[in-house]
Amino acid sequence: MNWRKLRVFLVTALVLCLIPLTRYYQIDQPLIRFLRGSRHVDPLSLHLSGEFVENNLGTQQDADGSVTVRMIAQQYLFLPHCILVPAGVPVHLRITSADAVHSLTFNGTDYAVKVLPGTISEAQLQFPQAGEYKTVCREFCGAGHYAMRSELRAVPREQFPALQPGERGNCAAQ
Ligand code: CUA
């Protein structure tokens, strides 16, 4: 084997190794799962299984009085479209994307959470005042980016425990 052939062979081998890396989020091997850690999710099966299935989205009361909010960002909306949280209580946000990179912001606050497909973004939020906060995407994510907005409503904290789980994801019940 002369040097030229060897070089062609090595470059070809390198390119073949790089192709799977562009599809890294679709590879499902125990070792790769371990390296990604627990914050990995498969963007292609969010609605089918795991933490972000539909009836798991929205606000959940935690034992210590705080709440956990699970959301999905996708072109071009945030799910659930309207969420309720108690005012003045720590909110643990867990959000992932089904497609592009989005950025979840809440009007009237400094919070900005970058949301990427394949990863769970976590943030600690708190809304001191009861009221409505428009949630707006601030990362250009495609043709419908400028219409990608929904809503978070902070309700007085004593009012929140009385809400049924089904009402917490749906502001129409208010
Ligand atoms: Cu989502 Cu811009």
PDB file of C-alpha atoms in Angstrom, residues 74-160:
ATOM      1  CA  GLN A  74     -41.772  23.233  19.351  1.00  0.00           C
ATOM      2  CA  GLN A  75     -42.311  25.111  16.118  1.00  0.00           C
ATOM      3  CA  TYR A  76     -44.230  27.305  16.921  1.00  0.00           C
ATOM      4  CA  LEU A  77     -45.670  27.009  20.360  1.00  0.00           C
ATOM      5  CA  PHE A  78     -44.932  26.176  23.951  1.00  0.00           C
ATOM      6  CA  LEU A  79     -46.800  23.254  25.498  1.00  0.00           C
ATOM      7  CA  PRO A  80     -48.863  23.562  27.612  1.00  0.00           C
ATOM      8  CA  HIS A  81     -50.067  26.733  25.968  1.00  0.00           C
ATOM      9  CA  CYS A  82     -50.970  28.286  29.298  1.00  0.00           C
ATOM     10  CA  ILE A  83     -49.615  27.222  32.657  1.00  0.00           C
ATOM     11  CA  LEU A  84     -50.554  28.178  36.191  1.00  0.00           C
ATOM     12  CA  VAL A  85     -48.075  28.455  39.034  1.00  0.00           C
ATOM     13  CA  PRO A  86     -48.454  29.718  42.594  1.00  0.00           C
ATOM     14  CA  ALA A  87     -46.981  33.194  43.127  1.00  0.00           C
ATOM     15  CA  GLY A  88     -43.999  33.562  45.432  1.00  0.00           C
ATOM     16  CA  VAL A  89     -43.087  29.866  45.330  1.00  0.00           C
ATOM     17  CA  PRO A  90     -39.942  28.326  43.777  1.00  0.00           C
ATOM     18  CA  VAL A  91     -40.697  26.920  40.320  1.00  0.00           C
ATOM     19  CA  HIS A  92     -38.405  24.192  38.985  1.00  0.00           C
ATOM     20  CA  LEU A  93     -38.666  24.373  35.223  1.00  0.00           C
ATOM     21  CA  ARG A  94     -37.803  21.397  33.022  1.00  0.00           C
ATOM     22  CA  ILE A  95     -38.165  22.019  29.309  1.00  0.00           C
ATOM     23  CA  THR A  96     -36.950  20.445  26.088  1.00  0.00           C
ATOM     24  CA  SER A  97     -37.424  21.074  22.384  1.00  0.00           C
ATOM     25  CA  ALA A  98     -39.063  18.817  19.825  1.00  0.00           C
ATOM     26  CA  ASP A  99     -37.217  20.416  16.916  1.00  0.00           C
ATOM     27  CA  ALA A 100     -35.178  23.635  16.689  1.00  0.00           C
ATOM     28  CA  VAL A 101     -33.419  25.783  19.263  1.00  0.00           C
ATOM     29  CA  HIS A 102     -35.838  28.083  21.093  1.00  0.00           C
ATOM     30  CA  SER A 103     -35.497  30.533  23.946  1.00  0.00           C
ATOM     31  CA  LEU A 104     -38.222  30.784  26.551  1.00  0.00           C
ATOM     32  CA  THR A 105     -38.599  34.205  28.136  1.00  0.00           C
ATOM     33  CA  PHE A 106     -41.226  35.700  30.418  1.00  0.00           C
ATOM     34  CA  ASN A 107     -42.243  39.298  29.776  1.00  0.00           C
ATOM     35  CA  GLY A 108     -41.644  41.462  32.799  1.00  0.00           C
ATOM     36  CA  THR A 109     -38.816  39.253  34.100  1.00  0.00           C
ATOM     37  CA  ASP A 110     -35.151  38.665  33.242  1.00  0.00           C
ATOM     38  CA  TYR A 111     -35.604  34.921  32.850  1.00  0.00           C
ATOM     39  CA  ALA A 112     -34.401  33.449  29.568  1.00  0.00           C
ATOM     40  CA  VAL A 113     -34.078  29.709  29.127  1.00  0.00           C
ATOM     41  CA  LYS A 114     -32.370  28.323  26.048  1.00  0.00           C
ATOM     42  CA  VAL A 115     -34.111  25.172  24.857  1.00  0.00           C
ATOM     43  CA  LEU A 116     -32.338  22.615  22.672  1.00  0.00           C
ATOM     44  CA  PRO A 117     -33.536  19.352  21.131  1.00  0.00           C
ATOM     45  CA  GLY A 118     -32.085  16.306  22.858  1.00  0.00           C
ATOM     46  CA  THR A 119     -31.427  18.045  26.171  1.00  0.00           C
ATOM     47  CA  ILE A 120     -33.501  18.967  29.178  1.00  0.00           C
ATOM     48  CA  SER A 121     -32.952  22.589  30.170  1.00  0.00           C
ATOM     49  CA  GLU A 122     -33.491  23.279  33.842  1.00  0.00           C
ATOM     50  CA  ALA A 123     -34.093  26.626  35.536  1.00  0.00           C
ATOM     51  CA  GLN A 124     -35.202  27.870  38.922  1.00  0.00           C
ATOM     52  CA  LEU A 125     -37.852  30.574  38.607  1.00  0.00           C
ATOM     53  CA  GLN A 126     -40.039  32.508  40.956  1.00  0.00           C
ATOM     54  CA  PHE A 127     -42.898  34.903  40.262  1.00  0.00           C
ATOM     55  CA  PRO A 128     -43.354  37.152  43.310  1.00  0.00           C
ATOM     56  CA  GLN A 129     -46.552  38.826  42.112  1.00  0.00           C
ATOM     57  CA  ALA A 130     -49.741  37.137  40.984  1.00  0.00           C
ATOM     58  CA  GLY A 131     -50.443  38.093  37.390  1.00  0.00           C
ATOM     59  CA  GLU A 132     -50.058  37.197  33.740  1.00  0.00           C
ATOM     60  CA  TYR A 133     -46.689  36.780  32.084  1.00  0.00           C
ATOM     61  CA  LYS A 134     -46.536  36.383  28.329  1.00  0.00           C
ATOM     62  CA  THR A 135     -44.031  33.690  27.410  1.00  0.00           C
ATOM     63  CA  VAL A 136     -42.196  34.670  24.262  1.00  0.00           C
ATOM     64  CA  CYS A 137     -39.643  32.805  22.132  1.00  0.00           C
ATOM     65  CA  ARG A 138     -36.552  34.980  21.675  1.00  0.00           C
ATOM     66  CA  GLU A 139     -34.427  32.683  19.522  1.00  0.00           C
ATOM     67  CA  PHE A 140     -35.150  32.782  15.799  1.00  0.00           C
ATOM     68  CA  CYS A 141     -36.545  29.312  15.121  1.00  0.00           C
ATOM     69  CA  GLY A 142     -38.207  29.566  11.717  1.00  0.00           C
ATOM     70  CA  ALA A 143     -41.054  31.208   9.808  1.00  0.00           C
ATOM     71  CA  GLY A 144     -43.452  31.195  12.747  1.00  0.00           C
ATOM     72  CA  HIS A 145     -40.954  32.456  15.312  1.00  0.00           C
ATOM     73  CA  TYR A 146     -42.615  35.839  15.808  1.00  0.00           C
ATOM     74  CA  ALA A 147     -45.923  34.193  16.660  1.00  0.00           C
ATOM     75  CA  MET A 148     -44.396  31.748  19.128  1.00  0.00           C
ATOM     76  CA  ARG A 149     -45.784  32.879  22.430  1.00  0.00           C
ATOM     77  CA  SER A 150     -47.990  31.563  25.154  1.00  0.00           C
ATOM     78  CA  GLU A 151     -48.697  32.418  28.740  1.00  0.00           C
ATOM     79  CA  LEU A 152     -47.870  31.773  32.364  1.00  0.00           C
ATOM     80  CA  ARG A 153     -50.307  32.829  35.064  1.00  0.00           C
ATOM     81  CA  ALA A 154     -49.173  33.199  38.652  1.00  0.00           C
ATOM     82  CA  VAL A 155     -52.106  32.765  41.021  1.00  0.00           C
ATOM     83  CA  PRO A 156     -52.112  33.612  44.748  1.00  0.00           C
ATOM     84  CA  ARG A 157     -50.320  30.769  46.482  1.00  0.00           C
ATOM     85  CA  GLU A 158     -53.218  29.886  48.804  1.00  0.00           C
ATOM     86  CA  GLN A 159     -55.458  29.465  45.749  1.00  0.00           C
ATOM     87  CA  PHE A 160     -53.183  26.989  44.003  1.00  0.00           C
TER      88      PHE A 160
END
